[in-house]
CSV table of C-alpha atoms in Angstrom, one decimal:
chain,number,residue,atom,x,y,z
A,1,UNK,CA,0.0,0.0,0.0
A,2,UNK,CA,1.3,3.5,-0.8
A,3,UNK,CA,2.4,5.9,1.9
A,4,UNK,CA,1.6,9.6,2.0
A,5,UNK,CA,3.0,12.6,3.7
A,6,UNK,CA,0.5,15.1,4.9
A,7,UNK,CA,2.1,18.5,5.7
A,8,UNK,CA,-0.1,20.6,7.9
A,9,UNK,CA,0.4,24.2,7.0
A,10,UNK,CA,-0.6,27.1,9.2
A,11,UNK,CA,-0.3,30.9,9.2
A,12,UNK,CA,1.6,31.4,12.4
A,13,UNK,CA,0.7,35.1,12.5
A,14,UNK,CA,-3.0,34.3,12.5
A,15,UNK,CA,-3.1,31.1,14.6
A,16,UNK,CA,-4.5,31.4,18.1
A,17,UNK,CA,-1.7,32.6,20.4
A,18,UNK,CA,-2.8,30.0,23.0
A,19,UNK,CA,-2.6,27.2,20.5
A,20,UNK,CA,-5.2,24.4,20.3
A,21,UNK,CA,-7.7,24.4,23.1
A,22,UNK,CA,-8.6,21.3,25.2
A,23,UNK,CA,-11.7,20.6,23.1
A,24,UNK,CA,-9.7,20.6,19.9
A,25,UNK,CA,-7.0,18.4,21.4
A,26,UNK,CA,-9.7,15.9,22.6
A,27,UNK,CA,-11.3,15.7,19.1
A,28,UNK,CA,-7.9,15.4,17.5
A,29,UNK,CA,-6.9,12.7,19.9
A,30,UNK,CA,-10.0,10.7,19.2
A,31,UNK,CA,-9.4,10.9,15.4
A,32,UNK,CA,-5.8,10.0,15.8
A,33,UNK,CA,-6.8,6.9,17.9
A,34,UNK,CA,-9.4,5.9,15.2
A,35,UNK,CA,-6.7,6.3,12.4
A,36,UNK,CA,-4.2,4.3,14.4
A,37,UNK,CA,-6.7,1.5,15.0
A,38,UNK,CA,-7.6,1.5,11.3
A,39,UNK,CA,-3.9,0.9,10.5
A,40,UNK,CA,-3.7,4.1,8.4
A,41,UNK,CA,-1.7,6.4,10.7
A,42,UNK,CA,2.0,5.5,10.8
A,43,UNK,CA,3.4,8.7,12.5
A,44,UNK,CA,2.3,12.2,13.3
A,45,UNK,CA,3.6,15.2,15.3
A,46,UNK,CA,3.4,18.9,15.6
A,47,UNK,CA,6.4,21.1,15.0
A,48,UNK,CA,7.9,23.9,17.1
A,49,UNK,CA,7.4,27.4,15.8
A,50,UNK,CA,9.4,28.6,12.8
A,51,UNK,CA,11.1,31.1,15.2
A,52,UNK,CA,13.0,28.1,16.6
A,53,UNK,CA,13.9,26.7,13.2
A,54,UNK,CA,16.9,27.1,10.8
A,55,UNK,CA,16.8,26.9,7.0
A,56,UNK,CA,19.9,25.4,5.4
A,57,UNK,CA,20.3,26.3,1.7
A,58,UNK,CA,22.8,25.0,-0.9
A,59,UNK,CA,23.2,27.5,-3.7
A,60,UNK,CA,26.2,28.2,-6.0
A,61,UNK,CA,28.3,25.6,-4.3
A,62,UNK,CA,27.9,27.2,-0.8
A,63,UNK,CA,25.8,26.6,2.3
A,64,UNK,CA,23.9,29.4,4.0
A,65,UNK,CA,21.9,29.3,7.2
A,66,UNK,CA,18.9,31.4,8.1
A,67,UNK,CA,17.4,31.3,11.5
A,68,UNK,CA,13.7,31.7,11.9
A,69,UNK,CA,11.2,33.2,12.0
A,70,UNK,CA,10.9,33.2,8.2
A,71,UNK,CA,9.0,36.4,7.5
A,72,UNK,CA,8.8,35.8,3.8
A,73,UNK,CA,6.6,32.8,4.4
A,74,UNK,CA,2.9,33.2,4.9
A,75,UNK,CA,2.3,29.6,5.7
A,76,UNK,CA,4.7,27.3,7.5
A,77,UNK,CA,4.6,23.5,8.1
A,78,UNK,CA,3.2,23.2,11.7
A,79,UNK,CA,3.0,19.4,11.7
A,80,UNK,CA,2.9,16.3,9.7
A,81,UNK,CA,1.3,12.9,9.4
A,82,UNK,CA,2.5,9.8,7.5
A,83,UNK,CA,-0.5,7.7,6.3
A,84,UNK,CA,-0.6,4.4,4.6
A,85,UNK,CA,-3.8,3.7,2.6
A,86,UNK,CA,-5.1,1.9,-0.4
A,87,UNK,CA,-5.2,5.1,-2.5
A,88,UNK,CA,-5.0,8.9,-2.5
A,89,UNK,CA,-8.8,9.2,-2.2
A,90,UNK,CA,-8.7,7.4,1.2
A,91,UNK,CA,-6.0,9.7,2.4
A,92,UNK,CA,-7.9,12.7,1.3
A,93,UNK,CA,-10.9,11.5,3.3
A,94,UNK,CA,-8.8,11.2,6.5
A,95,UNK,CA,-7.3,14.6,5.8
A,96,UNK,CA,-10.7,16.2,5.4
A,97,UNK,CA,-11.7,14.7,8.8
A,98,UNK,CA,-8.5,16.0,10.4
A,99,UNK,CA,-9.1,19.6,9.1
A,100,UNK,CA,-12.7,19.5,10.2
A,101,UNK,CA,-11.9,18.9,13.9
A,102,UNK,CA,-10.6,22.5,14.0
A,103,UNK,CA,-12.8,25.3,15.0
A,104,UNK,CA,-13.9,27.9,12.4
A,105,UNK,CA,-11.3,30.5,13.5
A,106,UNK,CA,-8.4,28.2,12.4
A,107,UNK,CA,-7.0,28.4,8.9
A,108,UNK,CA,-5.3,25.1,8.3
A,109,UNK,CA,-4.1,23.6,5.0
A,110,UNK,CA,-2.9,20.1,4.5
A,111,UNK,CA,-0.6,19.3,1.5
A,112,UNK,CA,-0.9,15.6,0.7
A,113,UNK,CA,2.0,14.0,-1.3
A,114,UNK,CA,2.7,10.3,-2.0
A,115,UNK,CA,6.0,9.1,-0.7
A,116,UNK,CA,8.1,7.9,-3.7
A,117,UNK,CA,9.1,4.3,-2.9
A,118,UNK,CA,12.1,2.6,-4.3
């Protein structure tokens, strides 16, 4: 079965300062448990803010390092999930459910990409 990487993108400037509330965490926990029991969820985690990150770039034969926050980025990857499913349609259905556990004041985008095997 193919594996997929779902990158959860958020706008750090407009995300709630207090982060996810307890109700959201409860709904998310229930969905994660369901996905795990279904054998679809292989791994998932949130990421620290971009202000704590570093970008490493290789260009013109040289490395450069840029410490966050990355002001030129509107959206940053705030978390990820690795899913294994029969096809992309199934992964998109799980992704839809993940996005819908968030309250209306959240703006969250998930980019779904199949992991190249081989």
